[in-house]
C-alpha atoms as one frame of an Amber mdcrd trajectory, in Angstrom:
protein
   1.853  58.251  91.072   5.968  57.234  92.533   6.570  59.739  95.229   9.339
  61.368  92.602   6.400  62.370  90.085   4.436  65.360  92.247   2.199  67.294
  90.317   2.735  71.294  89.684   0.449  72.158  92.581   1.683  69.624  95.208
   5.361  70.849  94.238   4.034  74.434  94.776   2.498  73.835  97.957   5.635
  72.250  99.306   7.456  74.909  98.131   5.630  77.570 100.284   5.780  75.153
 102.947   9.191  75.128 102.566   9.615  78.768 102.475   7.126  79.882 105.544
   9.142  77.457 107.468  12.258  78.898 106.941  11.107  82.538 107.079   9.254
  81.496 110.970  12.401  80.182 111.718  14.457  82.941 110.602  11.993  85.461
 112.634  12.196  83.069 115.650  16.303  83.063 115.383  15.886  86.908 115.452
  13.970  86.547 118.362  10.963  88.442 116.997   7.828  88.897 118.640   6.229
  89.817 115.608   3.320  87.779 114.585   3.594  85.322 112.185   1.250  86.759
 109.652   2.284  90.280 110.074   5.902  89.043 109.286   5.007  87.205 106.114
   2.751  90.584 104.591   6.108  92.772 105.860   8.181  89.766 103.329   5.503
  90.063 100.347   4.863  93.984 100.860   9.086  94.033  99.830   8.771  91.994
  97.310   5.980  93.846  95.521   7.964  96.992  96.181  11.102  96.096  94.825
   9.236  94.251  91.788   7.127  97.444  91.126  10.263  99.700  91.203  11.810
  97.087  88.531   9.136  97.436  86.037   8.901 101.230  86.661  12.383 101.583
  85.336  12.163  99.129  82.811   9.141 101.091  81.342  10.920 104.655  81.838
  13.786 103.179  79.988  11.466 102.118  77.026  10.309 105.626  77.004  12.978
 107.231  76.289  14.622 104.896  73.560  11.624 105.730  72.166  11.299 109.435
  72.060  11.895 110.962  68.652  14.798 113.312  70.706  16.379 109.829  70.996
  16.024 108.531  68.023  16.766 111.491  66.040  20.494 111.364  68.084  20.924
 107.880  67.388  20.511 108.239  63.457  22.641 111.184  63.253  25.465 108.828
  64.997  24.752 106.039  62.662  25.376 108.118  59.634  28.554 109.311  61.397
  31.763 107.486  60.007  34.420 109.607  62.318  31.971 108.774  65.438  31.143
 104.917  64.319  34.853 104.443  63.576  36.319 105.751  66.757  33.887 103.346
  68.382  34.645 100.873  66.741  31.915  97.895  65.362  29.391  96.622  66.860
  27.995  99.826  68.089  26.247  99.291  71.289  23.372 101.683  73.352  23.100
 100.805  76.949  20.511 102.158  78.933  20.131 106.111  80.400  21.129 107.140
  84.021  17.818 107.843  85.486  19.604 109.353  88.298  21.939 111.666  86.354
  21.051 115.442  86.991  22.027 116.177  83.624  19.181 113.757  81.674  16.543
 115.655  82.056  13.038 116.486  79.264  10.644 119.599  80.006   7.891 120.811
  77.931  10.399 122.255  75.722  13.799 121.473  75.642  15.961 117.722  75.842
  18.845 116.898  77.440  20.407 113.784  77.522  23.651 111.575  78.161  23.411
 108.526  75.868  26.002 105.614  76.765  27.028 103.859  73.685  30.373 101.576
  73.188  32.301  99.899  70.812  34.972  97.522  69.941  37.673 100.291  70.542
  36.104 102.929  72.661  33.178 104.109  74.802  31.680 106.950  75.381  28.788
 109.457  76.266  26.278 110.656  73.669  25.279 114.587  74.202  22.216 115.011
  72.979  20.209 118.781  73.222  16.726 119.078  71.516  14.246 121.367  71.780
  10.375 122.394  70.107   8.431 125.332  70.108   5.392 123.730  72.058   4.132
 120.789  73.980   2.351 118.853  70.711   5.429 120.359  68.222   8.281 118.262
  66.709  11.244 117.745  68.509  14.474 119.574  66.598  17.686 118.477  67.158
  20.047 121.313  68.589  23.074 119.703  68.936  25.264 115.848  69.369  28.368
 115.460  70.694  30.154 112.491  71.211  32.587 112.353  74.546  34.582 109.040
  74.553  35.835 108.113  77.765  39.430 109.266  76.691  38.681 112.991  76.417
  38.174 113.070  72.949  35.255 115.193  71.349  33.584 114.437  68.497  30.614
 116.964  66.971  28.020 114.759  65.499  25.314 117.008  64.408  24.930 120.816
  65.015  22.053 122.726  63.874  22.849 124.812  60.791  22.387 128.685  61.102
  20.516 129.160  57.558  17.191 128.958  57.296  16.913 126.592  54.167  18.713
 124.187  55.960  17.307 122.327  59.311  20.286 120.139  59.872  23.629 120.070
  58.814  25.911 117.022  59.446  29.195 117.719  60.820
């Protein structure tokens, strides 16, 4: 084997040879006392933190796009044409704010702030559903559209007679 034709595992172990070389030195520039072991578990220990908090929102994310709440909201602006056409084609749904105070879901009740963009404008998607229990449907209450220019546009607002559950706006 030419010295340019390592195998996976030599490369591998070079490469961590590489790397706990320029990590001592790095703790040794710092002028740390710390042990060399104890140094490498405090590097790793961060790593697995910050990769678990990665896939934690990645899979909270994937929750909620798939809710029904969600989903109901994101039909009722598909079958929108005032909403879709002050967007603008190709609609686009980005991802929650996990840290917004206003997304929030209880036993009960919804709330949400759906980004979605366009060609020509962007905007927030209002969203408020609620249920009568913990293993009930989830019934839209209202959708509002707020593009980023003030305007408002109602999407969907639950109808006030009986025989009707929804009524498009």
């Amino acid at each position: 084997m030419n010295p340019g034709e390592a195998g996976l595992g030599t490369q591998v172990a070079l490469s961590r040879y590489k790397f706990d070389c320029l990590l001592r030195d790095y703790l040794v520039s710092l002028g740390s006392s710390m042990p060399w072991a104890f140094g490498r578990l405090v590097l790793s220990s961060g790593a697995l933190a910050g990769g678990s908090c990665a896939l934690i929102y990645y899979v909270t994310q994937k929750a909620f796009s798939k809710a029904s709440y969600y989903q109901l909201a994101l039909e009722q602006l598909h079958s929108h044409p005032e909403a879709l056409e002050a967007l603008g084609a190709p609609l686009s749904v980005h991802h929650l704010h996990l840290t917004d105070r206003d997304n929030f879901v209880d036993i009960a009740s919804a709330r949400l702030k759906i980004p979605v963009s366009g060609s020509k404008s962007q905007g927030l998607l209002h969203v408020h559903s609620s249920r009568d229990g913990p293993f009930q449907r989830w019934r839209l209450q209202e959708v509002v559209l707020k593009l980023q220019d003030g305007q408002q546009i109602p999407v969907f607002k639950l109808s006030e007679n009986p025989g009707h559950e929804v009524e498009n706006k």
